[in-house]
Short mmCIF file of C-alpha atoms in Angstrom, two decimals:
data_model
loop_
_atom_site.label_atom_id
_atom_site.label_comp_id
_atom_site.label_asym_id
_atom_site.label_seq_id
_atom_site.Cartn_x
_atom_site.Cartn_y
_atom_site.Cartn_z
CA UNK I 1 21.79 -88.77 14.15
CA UNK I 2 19.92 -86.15 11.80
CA UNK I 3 19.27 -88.90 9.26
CA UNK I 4 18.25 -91.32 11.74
CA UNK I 5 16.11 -88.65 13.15
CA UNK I 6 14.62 -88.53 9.57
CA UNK I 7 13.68 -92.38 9.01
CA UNK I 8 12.32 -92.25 12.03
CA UNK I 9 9.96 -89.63 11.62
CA UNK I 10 9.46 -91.10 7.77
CA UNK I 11 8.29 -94.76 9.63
CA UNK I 12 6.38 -92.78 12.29
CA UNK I 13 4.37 -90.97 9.75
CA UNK I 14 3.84 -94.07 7.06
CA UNK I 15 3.08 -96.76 10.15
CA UNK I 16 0.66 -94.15 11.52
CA UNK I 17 -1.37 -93.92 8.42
CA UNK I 18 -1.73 -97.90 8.90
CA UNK I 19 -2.28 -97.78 12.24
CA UNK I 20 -5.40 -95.29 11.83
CA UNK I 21 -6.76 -97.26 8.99
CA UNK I 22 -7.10 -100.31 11.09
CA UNK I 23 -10.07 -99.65 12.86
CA UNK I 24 -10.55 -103.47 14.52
CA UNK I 25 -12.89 -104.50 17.04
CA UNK I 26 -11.18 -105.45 19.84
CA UNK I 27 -11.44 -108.69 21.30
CA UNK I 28 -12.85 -108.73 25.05
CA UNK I 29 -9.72 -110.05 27.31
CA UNK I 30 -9.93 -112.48 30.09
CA UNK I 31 -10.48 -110.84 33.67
CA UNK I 32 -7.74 -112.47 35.08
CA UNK I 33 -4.76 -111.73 32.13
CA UNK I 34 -1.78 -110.81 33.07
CA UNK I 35 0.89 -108.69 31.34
CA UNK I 36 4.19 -110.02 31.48
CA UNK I 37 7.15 -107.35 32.18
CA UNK I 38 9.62 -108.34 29.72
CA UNK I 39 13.38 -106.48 30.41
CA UNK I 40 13.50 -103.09 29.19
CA UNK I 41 14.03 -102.47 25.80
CA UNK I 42 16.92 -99.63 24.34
CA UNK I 43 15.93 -96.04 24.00
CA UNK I 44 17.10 -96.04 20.83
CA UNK I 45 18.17 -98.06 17.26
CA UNK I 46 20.89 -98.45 15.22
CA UNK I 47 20.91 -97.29 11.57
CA UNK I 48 21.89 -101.29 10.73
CA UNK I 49 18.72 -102.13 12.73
CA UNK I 50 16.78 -99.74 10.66
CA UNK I 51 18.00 -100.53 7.43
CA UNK I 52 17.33 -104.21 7.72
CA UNK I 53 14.28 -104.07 9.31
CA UNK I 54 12.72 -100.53 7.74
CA UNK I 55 9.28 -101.58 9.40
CA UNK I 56 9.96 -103.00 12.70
CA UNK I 57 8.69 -100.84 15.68
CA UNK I 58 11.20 -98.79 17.45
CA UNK I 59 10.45 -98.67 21.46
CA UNK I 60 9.70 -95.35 23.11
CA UNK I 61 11.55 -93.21 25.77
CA UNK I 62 10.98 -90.32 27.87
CA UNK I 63 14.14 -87.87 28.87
CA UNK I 64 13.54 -86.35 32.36
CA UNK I 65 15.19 -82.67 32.61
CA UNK I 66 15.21 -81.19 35.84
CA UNK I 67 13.62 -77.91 36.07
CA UNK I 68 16.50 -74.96 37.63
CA UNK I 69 16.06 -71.43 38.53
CA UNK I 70 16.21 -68.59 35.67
CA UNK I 71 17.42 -65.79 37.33
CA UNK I 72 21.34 -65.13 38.67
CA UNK I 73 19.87 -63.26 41.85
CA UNK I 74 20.15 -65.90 44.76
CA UNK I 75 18.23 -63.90 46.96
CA UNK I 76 15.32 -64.44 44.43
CA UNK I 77 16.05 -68.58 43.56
CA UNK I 78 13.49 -69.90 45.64
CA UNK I 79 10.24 -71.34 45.09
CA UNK I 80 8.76 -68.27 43.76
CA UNK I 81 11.55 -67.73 41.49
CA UNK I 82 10.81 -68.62 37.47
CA UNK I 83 11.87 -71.73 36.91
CA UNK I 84 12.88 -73.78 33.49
CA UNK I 85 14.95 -75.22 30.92
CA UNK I 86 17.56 -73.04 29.23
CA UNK I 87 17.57 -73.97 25.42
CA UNK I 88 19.09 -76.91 24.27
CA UNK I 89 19.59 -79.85 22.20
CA UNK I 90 17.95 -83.23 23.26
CA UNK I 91 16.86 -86.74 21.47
CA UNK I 92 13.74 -86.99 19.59
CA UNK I 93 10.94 -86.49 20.99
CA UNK I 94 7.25 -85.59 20.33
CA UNK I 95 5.45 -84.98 23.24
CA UNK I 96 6.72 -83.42 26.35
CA UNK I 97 4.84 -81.81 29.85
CA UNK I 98 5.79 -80.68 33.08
CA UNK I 99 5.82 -83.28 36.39
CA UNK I 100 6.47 -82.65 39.90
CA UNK I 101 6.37 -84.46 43.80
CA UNK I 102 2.92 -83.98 44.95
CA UNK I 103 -0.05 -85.16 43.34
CA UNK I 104 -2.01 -82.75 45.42
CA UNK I 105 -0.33 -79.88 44.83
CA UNK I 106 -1.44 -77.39 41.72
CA UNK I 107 0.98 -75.85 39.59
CA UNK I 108 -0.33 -71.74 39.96
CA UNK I 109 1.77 -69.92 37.38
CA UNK I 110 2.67 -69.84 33.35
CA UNK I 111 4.07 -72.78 31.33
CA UNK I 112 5.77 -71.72 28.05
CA UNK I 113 7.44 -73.67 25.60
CA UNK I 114 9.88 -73.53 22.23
CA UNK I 115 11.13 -76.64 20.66
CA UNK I 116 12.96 -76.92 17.10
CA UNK I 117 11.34 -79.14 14.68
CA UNK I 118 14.01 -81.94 14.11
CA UNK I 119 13.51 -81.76 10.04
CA UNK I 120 13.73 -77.85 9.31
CA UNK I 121 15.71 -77.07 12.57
CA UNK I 122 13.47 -74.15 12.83
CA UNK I 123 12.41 -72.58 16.52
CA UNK I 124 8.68 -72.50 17.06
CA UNK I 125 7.31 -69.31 19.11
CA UNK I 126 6.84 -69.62 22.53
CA UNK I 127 3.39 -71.95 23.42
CA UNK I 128 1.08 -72.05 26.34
CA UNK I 129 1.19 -75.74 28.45
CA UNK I 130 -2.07 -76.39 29.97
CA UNK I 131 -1.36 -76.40 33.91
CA UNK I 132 -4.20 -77.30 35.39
CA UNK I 133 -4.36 -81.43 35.57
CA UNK I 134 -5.44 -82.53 39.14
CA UNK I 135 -8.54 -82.94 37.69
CA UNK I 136 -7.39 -86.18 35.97
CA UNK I 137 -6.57 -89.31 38.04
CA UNK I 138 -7.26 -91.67 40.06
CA UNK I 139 -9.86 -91.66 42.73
CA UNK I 140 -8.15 -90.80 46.62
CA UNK I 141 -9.12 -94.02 47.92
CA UNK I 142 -8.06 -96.16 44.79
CA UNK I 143 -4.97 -97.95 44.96
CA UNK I 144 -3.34 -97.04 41.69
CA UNK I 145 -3.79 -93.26 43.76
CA UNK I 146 -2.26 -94.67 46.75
CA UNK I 147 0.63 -96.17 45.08
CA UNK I 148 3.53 -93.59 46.20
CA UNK I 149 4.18 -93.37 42.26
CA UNK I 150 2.15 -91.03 41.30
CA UNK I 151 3.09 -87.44 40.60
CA UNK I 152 1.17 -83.58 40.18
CA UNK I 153 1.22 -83.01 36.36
CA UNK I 154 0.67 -80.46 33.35
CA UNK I 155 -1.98 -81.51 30.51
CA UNK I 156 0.73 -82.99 27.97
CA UNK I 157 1.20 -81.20 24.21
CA UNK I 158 2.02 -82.40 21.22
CA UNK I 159 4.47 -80.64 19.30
CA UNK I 160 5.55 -82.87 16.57
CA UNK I 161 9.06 -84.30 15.88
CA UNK I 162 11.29 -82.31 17.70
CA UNK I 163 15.48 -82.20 18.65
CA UNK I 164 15.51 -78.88 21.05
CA UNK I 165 13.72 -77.17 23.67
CA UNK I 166 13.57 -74.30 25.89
CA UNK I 167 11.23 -74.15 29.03
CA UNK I 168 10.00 -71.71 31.21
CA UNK I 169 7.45 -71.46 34.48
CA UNK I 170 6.67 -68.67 35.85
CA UNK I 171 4.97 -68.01 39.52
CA UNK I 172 1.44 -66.59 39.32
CA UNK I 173 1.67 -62.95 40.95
CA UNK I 174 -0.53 -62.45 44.00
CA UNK I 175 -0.96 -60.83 47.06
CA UNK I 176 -0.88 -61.35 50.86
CA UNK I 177 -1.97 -59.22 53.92
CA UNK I 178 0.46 -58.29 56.68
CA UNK I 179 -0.63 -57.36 60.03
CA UNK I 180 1.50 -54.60 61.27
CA UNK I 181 1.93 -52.39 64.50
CA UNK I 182 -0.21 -49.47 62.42
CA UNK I 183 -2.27 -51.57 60.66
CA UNK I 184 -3.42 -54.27 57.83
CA UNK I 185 -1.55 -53.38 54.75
CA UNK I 186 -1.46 -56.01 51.54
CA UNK I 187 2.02 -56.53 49.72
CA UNK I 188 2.89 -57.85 46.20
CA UNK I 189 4.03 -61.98 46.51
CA UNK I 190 4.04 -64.90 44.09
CA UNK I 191 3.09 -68.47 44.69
CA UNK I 192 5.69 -71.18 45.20
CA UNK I 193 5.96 -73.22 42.87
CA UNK I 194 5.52 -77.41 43.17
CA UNK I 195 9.02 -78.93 44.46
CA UNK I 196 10.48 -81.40 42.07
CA UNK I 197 9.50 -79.81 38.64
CA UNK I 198 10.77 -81.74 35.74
CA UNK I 199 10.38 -81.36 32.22
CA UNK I 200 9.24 -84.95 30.62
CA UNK I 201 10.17 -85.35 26.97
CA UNK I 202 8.34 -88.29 25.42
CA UNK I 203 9.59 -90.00 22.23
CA UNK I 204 5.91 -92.08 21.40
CA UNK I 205 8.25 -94.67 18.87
CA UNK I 206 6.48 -96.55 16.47
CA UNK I 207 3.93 -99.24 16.32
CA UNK I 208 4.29 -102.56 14.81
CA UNK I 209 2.20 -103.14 11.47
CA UNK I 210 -0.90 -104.04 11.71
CA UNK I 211 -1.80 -107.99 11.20
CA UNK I 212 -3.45 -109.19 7.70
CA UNK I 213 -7.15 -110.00 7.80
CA UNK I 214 -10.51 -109.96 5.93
CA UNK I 215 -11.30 -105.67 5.00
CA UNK I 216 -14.11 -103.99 4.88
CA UNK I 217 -14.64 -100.72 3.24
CA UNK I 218 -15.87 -97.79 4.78
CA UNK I 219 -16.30 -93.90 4.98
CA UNK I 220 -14.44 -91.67 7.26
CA UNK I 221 -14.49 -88.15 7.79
CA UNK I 222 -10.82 -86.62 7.28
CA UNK I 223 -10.29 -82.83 9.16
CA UNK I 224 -11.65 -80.89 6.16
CA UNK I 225 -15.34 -82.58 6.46
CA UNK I 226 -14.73 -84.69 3.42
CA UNK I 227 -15.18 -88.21 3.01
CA UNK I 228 -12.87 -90.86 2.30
CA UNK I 229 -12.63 -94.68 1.57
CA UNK I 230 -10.84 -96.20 4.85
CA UNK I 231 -9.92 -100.20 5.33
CA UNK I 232 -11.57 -101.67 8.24
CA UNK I 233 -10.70 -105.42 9.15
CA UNK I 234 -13.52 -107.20 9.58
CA UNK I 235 -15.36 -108.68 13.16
CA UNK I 236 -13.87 -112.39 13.65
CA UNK I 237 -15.99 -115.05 14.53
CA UNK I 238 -13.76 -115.81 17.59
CA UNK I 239 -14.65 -112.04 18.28
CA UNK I 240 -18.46 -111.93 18.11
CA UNK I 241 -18.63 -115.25 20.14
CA UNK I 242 -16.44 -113.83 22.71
CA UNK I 243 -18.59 -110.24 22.71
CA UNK I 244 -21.42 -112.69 23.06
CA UNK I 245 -20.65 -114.65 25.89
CA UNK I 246 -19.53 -111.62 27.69
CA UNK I 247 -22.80 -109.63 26.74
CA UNK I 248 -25.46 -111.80 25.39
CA UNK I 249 -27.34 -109.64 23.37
CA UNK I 250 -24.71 -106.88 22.07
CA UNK I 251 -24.49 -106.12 18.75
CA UNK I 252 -22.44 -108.18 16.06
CA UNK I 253 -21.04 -105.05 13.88
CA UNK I 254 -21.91 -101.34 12.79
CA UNK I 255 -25.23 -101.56 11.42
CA UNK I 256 -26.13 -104.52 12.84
CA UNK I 257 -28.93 -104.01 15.36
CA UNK I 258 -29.22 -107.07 18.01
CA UNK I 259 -32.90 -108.04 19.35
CA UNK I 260 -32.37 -105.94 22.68
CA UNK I 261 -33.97 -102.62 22.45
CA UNK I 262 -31.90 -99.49 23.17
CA UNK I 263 -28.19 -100.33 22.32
CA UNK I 264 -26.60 -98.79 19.41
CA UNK I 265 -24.90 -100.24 16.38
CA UNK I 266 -21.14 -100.92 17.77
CA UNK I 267 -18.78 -98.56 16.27
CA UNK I 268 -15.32 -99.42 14.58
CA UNK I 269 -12.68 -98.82 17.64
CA UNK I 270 -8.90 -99.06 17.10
CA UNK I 271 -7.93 -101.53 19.49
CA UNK I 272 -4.54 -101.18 21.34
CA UNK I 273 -2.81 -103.32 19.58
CA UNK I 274 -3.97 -101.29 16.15
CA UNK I 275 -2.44 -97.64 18.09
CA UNK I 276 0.35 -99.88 18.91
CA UNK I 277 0.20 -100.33 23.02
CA UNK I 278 3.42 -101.27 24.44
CA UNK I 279 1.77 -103.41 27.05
CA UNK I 280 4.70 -103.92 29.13
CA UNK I 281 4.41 -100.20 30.25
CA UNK I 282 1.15 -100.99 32.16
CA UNK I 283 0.90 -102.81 35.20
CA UNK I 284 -0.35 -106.22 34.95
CA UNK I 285 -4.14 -107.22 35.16
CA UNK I 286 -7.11 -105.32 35.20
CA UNK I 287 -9.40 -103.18 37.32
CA UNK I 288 -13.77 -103.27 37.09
CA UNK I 289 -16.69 -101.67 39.04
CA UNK I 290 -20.07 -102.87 38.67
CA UNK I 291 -21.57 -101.34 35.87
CA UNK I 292 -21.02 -98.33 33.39
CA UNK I 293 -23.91 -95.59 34.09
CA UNK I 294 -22.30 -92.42 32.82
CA UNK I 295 -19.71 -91.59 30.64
CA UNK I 296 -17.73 -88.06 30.95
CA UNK I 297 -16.52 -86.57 28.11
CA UNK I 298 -13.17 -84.96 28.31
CA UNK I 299 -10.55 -83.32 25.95
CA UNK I 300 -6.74 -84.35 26.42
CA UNK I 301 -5.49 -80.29 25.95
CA UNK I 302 -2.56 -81.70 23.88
CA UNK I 303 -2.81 -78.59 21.40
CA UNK I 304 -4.49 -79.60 17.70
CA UNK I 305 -1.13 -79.64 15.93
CA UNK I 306 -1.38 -83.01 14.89
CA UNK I 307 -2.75 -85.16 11.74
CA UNK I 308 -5.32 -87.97 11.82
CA UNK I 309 -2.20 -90.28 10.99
CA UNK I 310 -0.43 -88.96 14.00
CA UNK I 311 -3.54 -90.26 16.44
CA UNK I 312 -1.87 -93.50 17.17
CA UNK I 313 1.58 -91.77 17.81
CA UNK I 314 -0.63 -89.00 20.18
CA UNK I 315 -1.97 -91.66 22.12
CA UNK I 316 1.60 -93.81 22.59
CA UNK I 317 3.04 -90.95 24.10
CA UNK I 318 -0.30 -89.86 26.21
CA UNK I 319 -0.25 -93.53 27.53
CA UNK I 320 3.93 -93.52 28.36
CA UNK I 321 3.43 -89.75 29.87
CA UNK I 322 0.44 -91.33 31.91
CA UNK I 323 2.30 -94.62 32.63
CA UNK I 324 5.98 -93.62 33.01
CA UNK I 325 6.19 -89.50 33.95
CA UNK I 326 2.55 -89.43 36.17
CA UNK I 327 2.32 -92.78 38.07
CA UNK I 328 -0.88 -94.14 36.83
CA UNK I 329 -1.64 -97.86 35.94
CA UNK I 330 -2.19 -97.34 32.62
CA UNK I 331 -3.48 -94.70 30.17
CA UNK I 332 -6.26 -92.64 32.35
CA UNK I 333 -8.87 -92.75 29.52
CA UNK I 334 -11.29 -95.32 28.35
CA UNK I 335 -11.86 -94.84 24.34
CA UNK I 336 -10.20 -91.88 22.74
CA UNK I 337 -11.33 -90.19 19.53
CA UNK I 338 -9.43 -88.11 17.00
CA UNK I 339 -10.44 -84.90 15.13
CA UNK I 340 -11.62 -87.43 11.78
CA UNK I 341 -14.05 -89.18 14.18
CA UNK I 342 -11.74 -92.08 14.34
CA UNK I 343 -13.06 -93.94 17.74
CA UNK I 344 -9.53 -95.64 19.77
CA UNK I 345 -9.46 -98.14 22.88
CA UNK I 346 -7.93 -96.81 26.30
CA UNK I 347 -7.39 -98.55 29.22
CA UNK I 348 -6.90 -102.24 29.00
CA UNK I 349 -9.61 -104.46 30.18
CA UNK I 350 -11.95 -105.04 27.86
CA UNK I 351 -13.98 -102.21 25.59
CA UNK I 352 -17.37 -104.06 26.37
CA UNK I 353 -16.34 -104.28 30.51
CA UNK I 354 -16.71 -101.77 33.20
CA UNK I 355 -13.06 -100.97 33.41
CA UNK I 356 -11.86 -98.84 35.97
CA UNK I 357 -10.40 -95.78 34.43
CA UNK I 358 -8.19 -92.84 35.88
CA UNK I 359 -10.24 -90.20 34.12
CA UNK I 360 -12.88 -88.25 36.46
CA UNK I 361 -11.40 -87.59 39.97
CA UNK I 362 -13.85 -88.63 42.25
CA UNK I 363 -16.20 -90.02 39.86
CA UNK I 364 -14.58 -93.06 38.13
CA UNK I 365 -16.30 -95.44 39.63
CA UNK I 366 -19.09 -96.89 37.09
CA UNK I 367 -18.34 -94.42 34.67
CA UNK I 368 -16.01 -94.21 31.71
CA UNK I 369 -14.20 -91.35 30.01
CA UNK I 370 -13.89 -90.45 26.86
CA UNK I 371 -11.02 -88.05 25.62
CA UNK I 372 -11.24 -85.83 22.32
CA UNK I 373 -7.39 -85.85 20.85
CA UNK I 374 -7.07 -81.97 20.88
CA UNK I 375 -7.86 -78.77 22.86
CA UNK I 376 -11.22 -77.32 22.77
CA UNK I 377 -11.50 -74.37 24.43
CA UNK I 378 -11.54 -71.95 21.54
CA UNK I 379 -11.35 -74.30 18.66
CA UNK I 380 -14.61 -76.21 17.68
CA UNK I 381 -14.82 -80.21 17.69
CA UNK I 382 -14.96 -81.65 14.34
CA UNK I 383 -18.72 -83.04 13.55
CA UNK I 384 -17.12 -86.25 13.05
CA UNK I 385 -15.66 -86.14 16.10
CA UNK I 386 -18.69 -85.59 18.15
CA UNK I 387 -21.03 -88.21 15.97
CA UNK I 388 -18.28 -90.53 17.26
CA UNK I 389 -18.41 -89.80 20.77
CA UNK I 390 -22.48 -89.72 20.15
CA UNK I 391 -21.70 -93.64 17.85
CA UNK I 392 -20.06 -94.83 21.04
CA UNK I 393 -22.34 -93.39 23.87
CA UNK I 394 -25.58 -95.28 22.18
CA UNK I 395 -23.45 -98.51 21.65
CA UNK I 396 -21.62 -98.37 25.39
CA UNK I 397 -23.88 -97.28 27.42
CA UNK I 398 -26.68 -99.47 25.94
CA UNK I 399 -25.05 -102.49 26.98
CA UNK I 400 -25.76 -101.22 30.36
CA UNK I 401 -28.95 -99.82 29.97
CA UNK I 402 -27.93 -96.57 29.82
CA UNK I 403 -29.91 -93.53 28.56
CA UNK I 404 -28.13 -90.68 26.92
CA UNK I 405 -30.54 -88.30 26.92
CA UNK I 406 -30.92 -89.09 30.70
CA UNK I 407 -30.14 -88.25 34.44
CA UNK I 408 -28.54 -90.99 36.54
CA UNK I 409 -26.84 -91.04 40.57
CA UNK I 410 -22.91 -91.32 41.27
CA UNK I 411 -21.87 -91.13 44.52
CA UNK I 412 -18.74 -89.06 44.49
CA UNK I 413 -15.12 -90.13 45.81
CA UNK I 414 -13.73 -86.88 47.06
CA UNK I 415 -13.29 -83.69 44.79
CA UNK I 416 -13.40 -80.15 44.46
CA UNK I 417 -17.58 -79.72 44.06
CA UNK I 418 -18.68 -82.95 45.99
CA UNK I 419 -17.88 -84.25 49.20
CA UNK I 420 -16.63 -87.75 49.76
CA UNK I 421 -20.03 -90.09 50.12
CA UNK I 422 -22.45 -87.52 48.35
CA UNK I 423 -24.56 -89.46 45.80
CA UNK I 424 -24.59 -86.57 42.61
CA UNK I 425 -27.01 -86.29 39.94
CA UNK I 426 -25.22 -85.90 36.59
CA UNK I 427 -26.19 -86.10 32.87
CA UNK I 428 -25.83 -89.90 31.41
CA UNK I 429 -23.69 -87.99 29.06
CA UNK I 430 -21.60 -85.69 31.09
CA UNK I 431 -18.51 -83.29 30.82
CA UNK I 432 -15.57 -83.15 33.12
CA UNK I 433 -16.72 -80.04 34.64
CA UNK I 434 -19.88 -81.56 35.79
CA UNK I 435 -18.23 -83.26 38.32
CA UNK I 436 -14.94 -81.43 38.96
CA UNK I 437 -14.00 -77.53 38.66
CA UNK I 438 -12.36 -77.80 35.62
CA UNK I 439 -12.26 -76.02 31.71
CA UNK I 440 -11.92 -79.81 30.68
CA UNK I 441 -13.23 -80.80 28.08
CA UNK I 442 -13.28 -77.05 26.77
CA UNK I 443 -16.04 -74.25 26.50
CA UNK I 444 -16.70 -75.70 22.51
CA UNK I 445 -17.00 -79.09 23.33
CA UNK I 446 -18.93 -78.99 26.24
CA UNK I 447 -21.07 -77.03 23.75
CA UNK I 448 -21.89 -79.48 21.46
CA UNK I 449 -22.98 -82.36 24.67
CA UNK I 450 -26.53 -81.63 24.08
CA UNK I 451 -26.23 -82.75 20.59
CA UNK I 452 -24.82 -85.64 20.80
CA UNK I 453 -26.75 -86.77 23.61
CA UNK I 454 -29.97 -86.42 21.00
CA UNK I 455 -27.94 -88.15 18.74
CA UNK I 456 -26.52 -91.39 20.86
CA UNK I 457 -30.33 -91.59 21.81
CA UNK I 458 -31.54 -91.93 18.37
CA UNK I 459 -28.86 -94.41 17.37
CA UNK I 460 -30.25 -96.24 20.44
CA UNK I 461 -33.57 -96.34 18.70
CA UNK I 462 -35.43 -93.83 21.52
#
């Protein structure tokens, strides 16, 4: 099992590095595709499988573990008691965050986790789950909301091939007020936690290689700031005539400005196919709105643990925890971006459409979202990483007519800040917090908006 383990992570890491290389521009699909469901695939290979086929993909799986009370008082095992995972050895897995019932409900206490890295068998210290992820999701009145399959969830973290784990959640400490025969006095209580907590431990498997076509060279920014030579496939022709017909007008290729004023060269994007989308997770068909007016800028909280070869196998398991542990349609985001600036498609539909995402409660109608890979509440965003969020802001948005250094109207779906019905004005170029009480995407990133709203503007040409 160890050396399986082993060639898996080996073919994880090596069809990563080709999957971010492979920066394609994503055809624009048909409105009315549909994704077959074909029958479920094994959670796992055989070593003969992998030794005659080293590079075919391996399928993904996710390992549900019930979450059980921590403490061997019974008077105390109720919902306020700390809750968890006692440590223990499981498959593979990569990704992992916490799941329970109600959608509605918010998780008010501590999530810790320790896993044991499946190569050195070592323990990590104990790490900090973001809780707070009812921000994220579908609008109330959507139907991918209304489903009855979608779940209350964590922020999910990346912590790297990984064999063992040990959880543990525990209540936030409060207080309450009793009235009493002699008075108001206040005593010491905890908050109950969500029913149905579950740990979700998500195994991203690997992606198949990417197809050969015409390169191009370019420049990308790696982590450390420097450069490096990176092989792009070219734009087809069956590509540009299909961007064409489904925006006259849009531009051809990066650099390439097209005779409309104010839209921004179009930026390389990974397409899902490149990140290596298992499209039979998703349910079939797409979802629009009118038009794309704003775009909020979020960060996914997944830790920063990861390399730029890992993006693809990041996003896999974002879009199976999305998909699979939380309920939604598909992966909640429009475009990712990793820490190298490296620009990825999200949600199926088309990148050049107005595809309904699951990003912005309350706001996701005519609006997309765009999710830094990482956590950016203390750390600072890469500059590559917000030139690309600035790259495809000018390019985006311009199709619509979208200023980024402008103010436009949403009218809100129901949220914490708006009411259901009130039209909102927000920046063209917003963060999550604009229009939902949230750290999302994180005090540094939010910090660096400003900027790139100058510079998607003078991309556009303003």
């Amino acid at each position: 099992m160890h050396s399986i383990s082993a060639m898996r992570g080996l073919l994880a890491t090596s069809i990563g590095v080709t999957c971010a290389a492979s920066l394609a521009l994503p055809l624009t699909p048909s409105a009315t595709a549909v994704t077959a469901r074909p029958a479920p695939t094994a959670e796992t290979a055989t070593a003969a499988a992998l030794a005659t086929s080293p590079a075919a993909p391996l399928p993904g799986s996710t390992q549900s573990l019930p979450l059980t009370p921590l403490t061997r008082d019974r008077a105390r095992a109720g919902a306020g008691a700390e809750q968890g995972v006692t440590r223990r050895d499981v498959r593979p897995f990569s990704l992992l965050g916490i799941v329970w019932d109600d959608p509605d409900a918010e998780l008010d206490g501590r999530v810790q986790v320790r896993t044991r890295d499946a190569k050195t068998r070592a323990w990590s210290g104990w790490r900090d789950v973001e809780t707070h992820n009812a921000d994220h999701g579908a609008d109330p009145d959507a139907a991918e909301r209304s489903s009855g399959r979608v779940r209350g969830a964590t922020a999910p973290l990346w912590v790297g091939d990984s064999d063992g784990v040990e959880l543990r959640v525990r209540p936030a400490a409060g207080h309450r007020t009793e009235d009493t025969a002699r008075g108001v006095r206040t005593a010491a209580s905890v908050a109950p936690l969500p029913a149905g907590l579950s740990l979700e431990l998500v195994d991203p498997g690997t992606a198949a290689p990417a197809p050969a076509t015409r390169m191009l060279t370019t420049r990308a920014a790696t982590a450390s700031g420097t450069s490096a030579a990176t092989e792009i496939p070219a734009l087809s022709r069956e590509a540009t005539e299909r961007d064409l017909l489904a925006h006259p007008g849009a531009p051809l290729s990066p650099g390439q400005r097209a005779a409309k004023p104010y839209i921004g060269p179009r930026p390389n994007i990974v397409t899902r196919r490149g990140w290596g989308a298992d499209e039979s997770l998703r349910e079939s068909g797409f979802r629009y709105t009118t038009t794309v007016k704003a775009a909020f800028v979020h960060h996914t909280a997944s830790g920063n643990n990861y390399t730029c070869a890992q993006a693809p196998s990041v996003i896999r398991g974002i879009y199976r925890y999305h998909v699979k542990s939380l309920g939604w349609r598909d992966i909640g985001y429009n475009f990712l971006v990793d820490k190298c600036g490296t620009l990825y498609e999200g949600r199926a539909g088309g990148v050049t459409k107005a595809v309904m995402g699951a990003h912005t409660l309350g706001f996701n109608s005519n609006s997309m979202g765009i999710a830094a890979i990482g956590t950016y509440t203390s750390t600072k965003p890469s500059a590559a990483t917000v030139k690309a969020i600035a790259s495809l802001t000018a390019w985006k948005l311009g199709l619509f007519g979208g200023n980024p250094k402008g103010k436009t109207y949403l009218k809100s779906g129901g949220g914490n800040l708006y009411a259901k019905g009130k039209n909102v004005r927000l920046n063209v170029i917003s963060g999550h917090r604009d229009g939902f009480a949230t750290e999302c995407p994180g005090r540094q990133l939010y910090g660096k908006l400003a900027s790139a709203r100058t510079t998607a503007a003078r991309y556009q040409g303003r």
